[in-house]
């Protein structure tokens, strides 16, 4: 019984710590330049490319369509990530042909999440056409806030 309680407490602490934050930070707040992609990461991403409109080139996420991107680093078990999912899907339709929206599951692609220094989820990273990180926000965001960031950073 004690072991179960300790495990529950550890999992709860992990979820609270990993899936937290309402703040935002710009790319200039930290060194967020991703390192080169490994062949292991590239092969994992290649299998997912058809579902996601992105590629990895020289360790950077790029839109397969040559568009700027909003990348959502999230996980299925994260409540704020699940709350953001329908908003993200709606924005994806609204900005179709102008901005690519990509979701990266941090559990499926931990190396990529590590390269982008994802410490809290959901994390939205705004990436230019040439793959440069322009801005990132951490935590749940409303549609109007994301739209304002798109206008400010990707137009």
PDB file of C-alpha atoms in Angstrom:
ATOM      1  CA  UNK A   1       0.000   0.000   0.000  1.00  0.00           C
ATOM      2  CA  UNK A   2       2.801   2.392   0.917  1.00  0.00           C
ATOM      3  CA  UNK A   3       4.582   1.641  -2.359  1.00  0.00           C
ATOM      4  CA  UNK A   4       1.409   2.473  -4.307  1.00  0.00           C
ATOM      5  CA  UNK A   5       1.047   5.779  -2.471  1.00  0.00           C
ATOM      6  CA  UNK A   6       4.663   6.709  -3.176  1.00  0.00           C
ATOM      7  CA  UNK A   7       4.264   5.805  -6.838  1.00  0.00           C
ATOM      8  CA  UNK A   8       1.049   7.831  -7.069  1.00  0.00           C
ATOM      9  CA  UNK A   9       2.752  10.808  -5.390  1.00  0.00           C
ATOM     10  CA  UNK A  10       5.723  10.579  -7.760  1.00  0.00           C
ATOM     11  CA  UNK A  11       3.513  10.398 -10.850  1.00  0.00           C
ATOM     12  CA  UNK A  12       1.376  13.286  -9.618  1.00  0.00           C
ATOM     13  CA  UNK A  13       4.462  15.414  -8.990  1.00  0.00           C
ATOM     14  CA  UNK A  14       5.857  14.548 -12.410  1.00  0.00           C
ATOM     15  CA  UNK A  15       2.628  15.498 -14.172  1.00  0.00           C
ATOM     16  CA  UNK A  16       2.275  18.725 -12.196  1.00  0.00           C
ATOM     17  CA  UNK A  17       5.877  19.695 -12.918  1.00  0.00           C
ATOM     18  CA  UNK A  18       5.941  18.665 -16.573  1.00  0.00           C
ATOM     19  CA  UNK A  19       2.547  19.904 -17.551  1.00  0.00           C
ATOM     20  CA  UNK A  20       2.550  23.298 -15.980  1.00  0.00           C
ATOM     21  CA  UNK A  21       3.013  26.898 -16.790  1.00  0.00           C
ATOM     22  CA  UNK A  22       0.852  29.633 -18.138  1.00  0.00           C
ATOM     23  CA  UNK A  23       3.690  31.969 -18.927  1.00  0.00           C
ATOM     24  CA  UNK A  24       5.367  32.706 -22.167  1.00  0.00           C
ATOM     25  CA  UNK A  25       8.926  33.242 -23.166  1.00  0.00           C
ATOM     26  CA  UNK A  26      10.546  34.430 -26.316  1.00  0.00           C
ATOM     27  CA  UNK A  27      13.262  32.609 -28.179  1.00  0.00           C
ATOM     28  CA  UNK A  28      15.728  35.209 -26.944  1.00  0.00           C
ATOM     29  CA  UNK A  29      15.069  34.221 -23.329  1.00  0.00           C
ATOM     30  CA  UNK A  30      17.073  31.048 -23.748  1.00  0.00           C
ATOM     31  CA  UNK A  31      19.375  29.355 -26.178  1.00  0.00           C
ATOM     32  CA  UNK A  32      16.855  27.286 -28.050  1.00  0.00           C
ATOM     33  CA  UNK A  33      18.794  26.510 -31.193  1.00  0.00           C
ATOM     34  CA  UNK A  34      18.294  22.820 -31.846  1.00  0.00           C
ATOM     35  CA  UNK A  35      21.247  20.549 -32.438  1.00  0.00           C
ATOM     36  CA  UNK A  36      21.675  18.409 -35.534  1.00  0.00           C
ATOM     37  CA  UNK A  37      19.167  15.623 -35.912  1.00  0.00           C
ATOM     38  CA  UNK A  38      20.445  12.132 -35.388  1.00  0.00           C
ATOM     39  CA  UNK A  39      19.644   9.413 -37.865  1.00  0.00           C
ATOM     40  CA  UNK A  40      17.494   7.822 -35.161  1.00  0.00           C
ATOM     41  CA  UNK A  41      15.379  10.957 -34.834  1.00  0.00           C
ATOM     42  CA  UNK A  42      15.225  11.412 -38.595  1.00  0.00           C
ATOM     43  CA  UNK A  43      13.928   7.898 -39.162  1.00  0.00           C
ATOM     44  CA  UNK A  44      11.304   8.310 -36.428  1.00  0.00           C
ATOM     45  CA  UNK A  45      10.180  11.576 -37.959  1.00  0.00           C
ATOM     46  CA  UNK A  46      10.169  10.216 -41.517  1.00  0.00           C
ATOM     47  CA  UNK A  47       7.599   7.617 -40.553  1.00  0.00           C
ATOM     48  CA  UNK A  48       5.390  10.426 -39.243  1.00  0.00           C
ATOM     49  CA  UNK A  49       5.979  12.949 -42.067  1.00  0.00           C
ATOM     50  CA  UNK A  50       2.909  11.997 -44.084  1.00  0.00           C
ATOM     51  CA  UNK A  51       0.632  12.753 -41.144  1.00  0.00           C
ATOM     52  CA  UNK A  52       2.598  15.877 -40.215  1.00  0.00           C
ATOM     53  CA  UNK A  53       3.661  18.445 -42.814  1.00  0.00           C
ATOM     54  CA  UNK A  54       7.237  18.787 -41.635  1.00  0.00           C
ATOM     55  CA  UNK A  55      10.753  17.532 -42.254  1.00  0.00           C
ATOM     56  CA  UNK A  56      13.958  17.808 -40.292  1.00  0.00           C
ATOM     57  CA  UNK A  57      16.886  19.403 -42.090  1.00  0.00           C
ATOM     58  CA  UNK A  58      20.165  20.071 -40.293  1.00  0.00           C
ATOM     59  CA  UNK A  59      18.449  19.553 -36.930  1.00  0.00           C
ATOM     60  CA  UNK A  60      15.696  22.085 -37.635  1.00  0.00           C
ATOM     61  CA  UNK A  61      11.995  21.504 -38.112  1.00  0.00           C
ATOM     62  CA  UNK A  62      10.895  22.813 -41.490  1.00  0.00           C
ATOM     63  CA  UNK A  63       7.521  22.906 -43.145  1.00  0.00           C
ATOM     64  CA  UNK A  64       7.257  20.466 -46.030  1.00  0.00           C
ATOM     65  CA  UNK A  65       5.198  23.183 -47.757  1.00  0.00           C
ATOM     66  CA  UNK A  66       7.690  26.022 -47.250  1.00  0.00           C
ATOM     67  CA  UNK A  67       5.352  27.801 -44.840  1.00  0.00           C
ATOM     68  CA  UNK A  68       6.007  29.199 -41.372  1.00  0.00           C
ATOM     69  CA  UNK A  69       4.929  26.790 -38.628  1.00  0.00           C
ATOM     70  CA  UNK A  70       3.392  26.685 -35.204  1.00  0.00           C
ATOM     71  CA  UNK A  71       4.664  23.539 -33.503  1.00  0.00           C
ATOM     72  CA  UNK A  72       2.777  22.161 -30.529  1.00  0.00           C
ATOM     73  CA  UNK A  73       4.948  19.987 -28.284  1.00  0.00           C
ATOM     74  CA  UNK A  74       2.468  18.046 -26.180  1.00  0.00           C
ATOM     75  CA  UNK A  75       1.466  14.656 -24.775  1.00  0.00           C
ATOM     76  CA  UNK A  76      -1.764  12.698 -24.696  1.00  0.00           C
ATOM     77  CA  UNK A  77      -1.753  12.438 -20.878  1.00  0.00           C
ATOM     78  CA  UNK A  78      -1.463  16.222 -20.373  1.00  0.00           C
ATOM     79  CA  UNK A  79      -4.833  17.919 -19.568  1.00  0.00           C
ATOM     80  CA  UNK A  80      -3.848  21.417 -20.869  1.00  0.00           C
ATOM     81  CA  UNK A  81      -2.524  19.748 -24.047  1.00  0.00           C
ATOM     82  CA  UNK A  82      -5.853  18.002 -24.562  1.00  0.00           C
ATOM     83  CA  UNK A  83      -7.643  21.313 -23.942  1.00  0.00           C
ATOM     84  CA  UNK A  84      -5.477  22.994 -26.610  1.00  0.00           C
ATOM     85  CA  UNK A  85      -6.036  20.261 -29.218  1.00  0.00           C
ATOM     86  CA  UNK A  86      -9.420  21.472 -30.626  1.00  0.00           C
ATOM     87  CA  UNK A  87      -8.196  25.080 -30.677  1.00  0.00           C
ATOM     88  CA  UNK A  88      -5.088  24.007 -32.569  1.00  0.00           C
ATOM     89  CA  UNK A  89      -7.207  21.997 -35.050  1.00  0.00           C
ATOM     90  CA  UNK A  90      -9.498  24.989 -35.639  1.00  0.00           C
ATOM     91  CA  UNK A  91      -6.550  27.322 -36.236  1.00  0.00           C
ATOM     92  CA  UNK A  92      -5.017  24.760 -38.584  1.00  0.00           C
ATOM     93  CA  UNK A  93      -8.128  25.013 -40.786  1.00  0.00           C
ATOM     94  CA  UNK A  94      -8.322  28.801 -40.495  1.00  0.00           C
ATOM     95  CA  UNK A  95      -4.691  29.329 -41.551  1.00  0.00           C
ATOM     96  CA  UNK A  96      -4.585  26.534 -44.151  1.00  0.00           C
ATOM     97  CA  UNK A  97      -2.115  27.456 -46.897  1.00  0.00           C
ATOM     98  CA  UNK A  98      -0.609  30.288 -44.813  1.00  0.00           C
ATOM     99  CA  UNK A  99       0.811  28.594 -41.697  1.00  0.00           C
ATOM    100  CA  UNK A 100       1.452  24.917 -41.026  1.00  0.00           C
ATOM    101  CA  UNK A 101       0.371  23.560 -37.649  1.00  0.00           C
ATOM    102  CA  UNK A 102       2.371  20.585 -36.405  1.00  0.00           C
ATOM    103  CA  UNK A 103       1.874  18.532 -33.267  1.00  0.00           C
ATOM    104  CA  UNK A 104       4.861  16.699 -31.802  1.00  0.00           C
ATOM    105  CA  UNK A 105       4.140  14.093 -29.143  1.00  0.00           C
ATOM    106  CA  UNK A 106       7.017  14.414 -26.671  1.00  0.00           C
ATOM    107  CA  UNK A 107       6.576  10.782 -25.630  1.00  0.00           C
ATOM    108  CA  UNK A 108       6.904   9.532 -29.221  1.00  0.00           C
ATOM    109  CA  UNK A 109       9.764  11.850 -30.215  1.00  0.00           C
ATOM    110  CA  UNK A 110      11.714  12.568 -27.021  1.00  0.00           C
ATOM    111  CA  UNK A 111      14.949  13.312 -28.908  1.00  0.00           C
ATOM    112  CA  UNK A 112      13.254  16.059 -30.896  1.00  0.00           C
ATOM    113  CA  UNK A 113      11.686  17.494 -27.746  1.00  0.00           C
ATOM    114  CA  UNK A 114      15.118  17.453 -26.145  1.00  0.00           C
ATOM    115  CA  UNK A 115      16.710  19.229 -29.126  1.00  0.00           C
ATOM    116  CA  UNK A 116      14.149  22.001 -28.760  1.00  0.00           C
ATOM    117  CA  UNK A 117      14.711  22.053 -24.988  1.00  0.00           C
ATOM    118  CA  UNK A 118      11.093  21.352 -24.101  1.00  0.00           C
ATOM    119  CA  UNK A 119      10.805  21.292 -20.323  1.00  0.00           C
ATOM    120  CA  UNK A 120       7.101  22.060 -19.897  1.00  0.00           C
ATOM    121  CA  UNK A 121       4.090  21.274 -22.046  1.00  0.00           C
ATOM    122  CA  UNK A 122       2.135  22.352 -23.916  1.00  0.00           C
ATOM    123  CA  UNK A 123       4.831  24.383 -25.631  1.00  0.00           C
ATOM    124  CA  UNK A 124       4.084  26.258 -28.836  1.00  0.00           C
ATOM    125  CA  UNK A 125       7.087  27.171 -30.958  1.00  0.00           C
ATOM    126  CA  UNK A 126       6.694  29.625 -33.822  1.00  0.00           C
ATOM    127  CA  UNK A 127       9.138  28.775 -36.622  1.00  0.00           C
ATOM    128  CA  UNK A 128       9.928  30.876 -39.699  1.00  0.00           C
ATOM    129  CA  UNK A 129       9.953  29.542 -43.261  1.00  0.00           C
ATOM    130  CA  UNK A 130      13.699  28.982 -42.985  1.00  0.00           C
ATOM    131  CA  UNK A 131      13.425  26.984 -39.752  1.00  0.00           C
ATOM    132  CA  UNK A 132      14.440  29.629 -37.239  1.00  0.00           C
ATOM    133  CA  UNK A 133      12.635  29.718 -33.926  1.00  0.00           C
ATOM    134  CA  UNK A 134      11.012  33.121 -33.578  1.00  0.00           C
ATOM    135  CA  UNK A 135       9.000  32.737 -30.401  1.00  0.00           C
ATOM    136  CA  UNK A 136       7.744  30.178 -27.918  1.00  0.00           C
ATOM    137  CA  UNK A 137       4.937  30.120 -25.423  1.00  0.00           C
ATOM    138  CA  UNK A 138       4.519  27.683 -22.577  1.00  0.00           C
ATOM    139  CA  UNK A 139       1.202  26.532 -21.176  1.00  0.00           C
ATOM    140  CA  UNK A 140      -2.363  26.626 -22.416  1.00  0.00           C
ATOM    141  CA  UNK A 141      -3.239  29.522 -24.733  1.00  0.00           C
ATOM    142  CA  UNK A 142      -6.604  30.707 -26.011  1.00  0.00           C
ATOM    143  CA  UNK A 143      -7.184  30.960 -29.772  1.00  0.00           C
ATOM    144  CA  UNK A 144      -7.070  34.775 -29.745  1.00  0.00           C
ATOM    145  CA  UNK A 145      -3.684  34.746 -28.021  1.00  0.00           C
ATOM    146  CA  UNK A 146      -2.257  32.293 -30.560  1.00  0.00           C
ATOM    147  CA  UNK A 147      -3.692  34.356 -33.436  1.00  0.00           C
ATOM    148  CA  UNK A 148      -2.059  37.492 -32.018  1.00  0.00           C
ATOM    149  CA  UNK A 149       1.280  35.664 -31.834  1.00  0.00           C
ATOM    150  CA  UNK A 150       0.886  34.436 -35.422  1.00  0.00           C
ATOM    151  CA  UNK A 151       0.211  37.992 -36.567  1.00  0.00           C
ATOM    152  CA  UNK A 152       3.166  39.330 -34.621  1.00  0.00           C
ATOM    153  CA  UNK A 153       5.769  36.651 -35.410  1.00  0.00           C
ATOM    154  CA  UNK A 154       4.774  34.889 -38.620  1.00  0.00           C
ATOM    155  CA  UNK A 155       3.397  37.641 -40.885  1.00  0.00           C
TER     156      UNK A 155
END
